[in-house]
């Protein structure tokens, strides 16, 4: 009896996630520059949170208003440091997930 070989179709190698909103071809990975883009974007977000956690207090026009608003509302630096710490933990989890090998081919 002769063996028949079935050619793989390209559709067989595509995996879908999120009801087809995200598709992935088997054997392809995320490009390294995109992984490092996550690091740069998250570092920028964390830096922005850190430097502007009390508002733009040194701005030439509205800095006085921001400082007055901060005095009236009694902003909590401890709470903002907690928020920044949570963002850092989230960033580390996303980066660790992005750099580990997910597929077991």
C-alpha positions as protocol buffer text, in pm:
chain_id: "A"
residue {
  index: 1
  type: UNK
  ca { x: 0 y: 0 z: 0 }
}
residue {
  index: 2
  type: UNK
  ca { x: 144 y: 334 z: -100 }
}
residue {
  index: 3
  type: UNK
  ca { x: 172 y: 611 z: 158 }
}
residue {
  index: 4
  type: UNK
  ca { x: 8 y: 938 z: 78 }
}
residue {
  index: 5
  type: UNK
  ca { x: 155 y: 1260 z: 197 }
}
residue {
  index: 6
  type: UNK
  ca { x: -59 y: 1556 z: 271 }
}
residue {
  index: 7
  type: UNK
  ca { x: 99 y: 1892 z: 209 }
}
residue {
  index: 8
  type: UNK
  ca { x: 61 y: 2136 z: 494 }
}
residue {
  index: 9
  type: UNK
  ca { x: -146 y: 2434 z: 411 }
}
residue {
  index: 10
  type: UNK
  ca { x: -43 y: 2777 z: 538 }
}
residue {
  index: 11
  type: UNK
  ca { x: -376 y: 2794 z: 722 }
}
residue {
  index: 12
  type: UNK
  ca { x: -268 y: 2497 z: 937 }
}
residue {
  index: 13
  type: UNK
  ca { x: 21 y: 2696 z: 1078 }
}
residue {
  index: 14
  type: UNK
  ca { x: -183 y: 2999 z: 1189 }
}
residue {
  index: 15
  type: UNK
  ca { x: -300 y: 3011 z: 1547 }
}
residue {
  index: 16
  type: UNK
  ca { x: -575 y: 3249 z: 1652 }
}
residue {
  index: 17
  type: UNK
  ca { x: -628 y: 3422 z: 1985 }
}
residue {
  index: 18
  type: UNK
  ca { x: -908 y: 3646 z: 2110 }
}
residue {
  index: 19
  type: UNK
  ca { x: -1165 y: 3511 z: 1864 }
}
residue {
  index: 20
  type: UNK
  ca { x: -942 y: 3583 z: 1566 }
}
residue {
  index: 21
  type: UNK
  ca { x: -841 y: 3938 z: 1659 }
}
residue {
  index: 22
  type: UNK
  ca { x: -481 y: 3821 z: 1709 }
}
residue {
  index: 23
  type: UNK
  ca { x: -322 y: 3570 z: 1474 }
}
residue {
  index: 24
  type: UNK
  ca { x: 19 y: 3413 z: 1487 }
}
residue {
  index: 25
  type: UNK
  ca { x: 207 y: 3194 z: 1245 }
}
residue {
  index: 26
  type: UNK
  ca { x: 370 y: 2893 z: 1408 }
}
residue {
  index: 27
  type: UNK
  ca { x: 744 y: 2933 z: 1455 }
}
residue {
  index: 28
  type: UNK
  ca { x: 752 y: 3310 z: 1447 }
}
residue {
  index: 29
  type: UNK
  ca { x: 848 y: 3514 z: 1748 }
}
residue {
  index: 30
  type: UNK
  ca { x: 818 y: 3871 z: 1857 }
}
residue {
  index: 31
  type: UNK
  ca { x: 1100 y: 4083 z: 1711 }
}
residue {
  index: 32
  type: UNK
  ca { x: 1362 y: 4185 z: 1967 }
}
residue {
  index: 33
  type: UNK
  ca { x: 1325 y: 4556 z: 1898 }
}
residue {
  index: 34
  type: UNK
  ca { x: 957 y: 4535 z: 1997 }
}
residue {
  index: 35
  type: UNK
  ca { x: 1052 y: 4368 z: 2324 }
}
residue {
  index: 36
  type: UNK
  ca { x: 1292 y: 4651 z: 2400 }
}
residue {
  index: 37
  type: UNK
  ca { x: 1025 y: 4901 z: 2296 }
}
residue {
  index: 38
  type: UNK
  ca { x: 818 y: 4774 z: 2589 }
}
residue {
  index: 39
  type: UNK
  ca { x: 1107 y: 4856 z: 2822 }
}
residue {
  index: 40
  type: UNK
  ca { x: 1151 y: 5206 z: 2681 }
}
residue {
  index: 41
  type: UNK
  ca { x: 778 y: 5286 z: 2687 }
}
residue {
  index: 42
  type: UNK
  ca { x: 733 y: 5157 z: 3041 }
}
residue {
  index: 43
  type: UNK
  ca { x: 1041 y: 5340 z: 3165 }
}
residue {
  index: 44
  type: UNK
  ca { x: 901 y: 5660 z: 3014 }
}
residue {
  index: 45
  type: UNK
  ca { x: 564 y: 5604 z: 3181 }
}
residue {
  index: 46
  type: UNK
  ca { x: 724 y: 5535 z: 3519 }
}
residue {
  index: 47
  type: UNK
  ca { x: 950 y: 5840 z: 3485 }
}
residue {
  index: 48
  type: UNK
  ca { x: 651 y: 6055 z: 3394 }
}
residue {
  index: 49
  type: UNK
  ca { x: 460 y: 5931 z: 3699 }
}
residue {
  index: 50
  type: UNK
  ca { x: 759 y: 5997 z: 3923 }
}
residue {
  index: 51
  type: UNK
  ca { x: 845 y: 6346 z: 3796 }
}
residue {
  index: 52
  type: UNK
  ca { x: 488 y: 6473 z: 3762 }
}
residue {
  index: 53
  type: UNK
  ca { x: 318 y: 6295 z: 4052 }
}
residue {
  index: 54
  type: UNK
  ca { x: 231 y: 6632 z: 4210 }
}
residue {
  index: 55
  type: UNK
  ca { x: 156 y: 6805 z: 3883 }
}
residue {
  index: 56
  type: UNK
  ca { x: 367 y: 7046 z: 3682 }
}
residue {
  index: 57
  type: UNK
  ca { x: 463 y: 7265 z: 3979 }
}
residue {
  index: 58
  type: UNK
  ca { x: 755 y: 7440 z: 3804 }
}
residue {
  index: 59
  type: UNK
  ca { x: 566 y: 7553 z: 3495 }
}
residue {
  index: 60
  type: UNK
  ca { x: 605 y: 7925 z: 3429 }
}
residue {
  index: 61
  type: UNK
  ca { x: 233 y: 7999 z: 3380 }
}
residue {
  index: 62
  type: UNK
  ca { x: 32 y: 7745 z: 3572 }
}
residue {
  index: 63
  type: UNK
  ca { x: 288 y: 7628 z: 3829 }
}
residue {
  index: 64
  type: UNK
  ca { x: 148 y: 7864 z: 4094 }
}
residue {
  index: 65
  type: UNK
  ca { x: -203 y: 7728 z: 4040 }
}
residue {
  index: 66
  type: UNK
  ca { x: -82 y: 7370 z: 4062 }
}
residue {
  index: 67
  type: UNK
  ca { x: 99 y: 7439 z: 4390 }
}
residue {
  index: 68
  type: UNK
  ca { x: -213 y: 7608 z: 4532 }
}
residue {
  index: 69
  type: UNK
  ca { x: -429 y: 7316 z: 4422 }
}
residue {
  index: 70
  type: UNK
  ca { x: -188 y: 7071 z: 4587 }
}
residue {
  index: 71
  type: UNK
  ca { x: -210 y: 7268 z: 4915 }
}
residue {
  index: 72
  type: UNK
  ca { x: -589 y: 7266 z: 4910 }
}
residue {
  index: 73
  type: UNK
  ca { x: -632 y: 6899 z: 4814 }
}
residue {
  index: 74
  type: UNK
  ca { x: -356 y: 6764 z: 5040 }
}
residue {
  index: 75
  type: UNK
  ca { x: -208 y: 6523 z: 4786 }
}
residue {
  index: 76
  type: UNK
  ca { x: -46 y: 6213 z: 4930 }
}
residue {
  index: 77
  type: UNK
  ca { x: 308 y: 6137 z: 4811 }
}
residue {
  index: 78
  type: UNK
  ca { x: 294 y: 5798 z: 4986 }
}
residue {
  index: 79
  type: UNK
  ca { x: -7 y: 5698 z: 4777 }
}
residue {
  index: 80
  type: UNK
  ca { x: 166 y: 5809 z: 4458 }
}
residue {
  index: 81
  type: UNK
  ca { x: 477 y: 5607 z: 4549 }
}
residue {
  index: 82
  type: UNK
  ca { x: 249 y: 5306 z: 4601 }
}
residue {
  index: 83
  type: UNK
  ca { x: 97 y: 5360 z: 4255 }
}
residue {
  index: 84
  type: UNK
  ca { x: 445 y: 5390 z: 4101 }
}
residue {
  index: 85
  type: UNK
  ca { x: 553 y: 5070 z: 4280 }
}
residue {
  index: 86
  type: UNK
  ca { x: 251 y: 4886 z: 4138 }
}
residue {
  index: 87
  type: UNK
  ca { x: 334 y: 5012 z: 3788 }
}
residue {
  index: 88
  type: UNK
  ca { x: 694 y: 4895 z: 3830 }
}
residue {
  index: 89
  type: UNK
  ca { x: 577 y: 4546 z: 3935 }
}
residue {
  index: 90
  type: UNK
  ca { x: 340 y: 4534 z: 3637 }
}
residue {
  index: 91
  type: UNK
  ca { x: 620 y: 4646 z: 3404 }
}
residue {
  index: 92
  type: UNK
  ca { x: 852 y: 4375 z: 3535 }
}
residue {
  index: 93
  type: UNK
  ca { x: 585 y: 4109 z: 3484 }
}
residue {
  index: 94
  type: UNK
  ca { x: 515 y: 4225 z: 3127 }
}
residue {
  index: 95
  type: UNK
  ca { x: 885 y: 4238 z: 3044 }
}
residue {
  index: 96
  type: UNK
  ca { x: 948 y: 3892 z: 3193 }
}
residue {
  index: 97
  type: UNK
  ca { x: 655 y: 3753 z: 2995 }
}
residue {
  index: 98
  type: UNK
  ca { x: 778 y: 3923 z: 2677 }
}
residue {
  index: 99
  type: UNK
  ca { x: 1129 y: 3780 z: 2698 }
}
residue {
  index: 100
  type: UNK
  ca { x: 1048 y: 3421 z: 2795 }
}
residue {
  index: 101
  type: UNK
  ca { x: 978 y: 3155 z: 2536 }
}
residue {
  index: 102
  type: UNK
  ca { x: 607 y: 3085 z: 2534 }
}
residue {
  index: 103
  type: UNK
  ca { x: 586 y: 2822 z: 2263 }
}
residue {
  index: 104
  type: UNK
  ca { x: 670 y: 2457 z: 2299 }
}
residue {
  index: 105
  type: UNK
  ca { x: 699 y: 2343 z: 1938 }
}
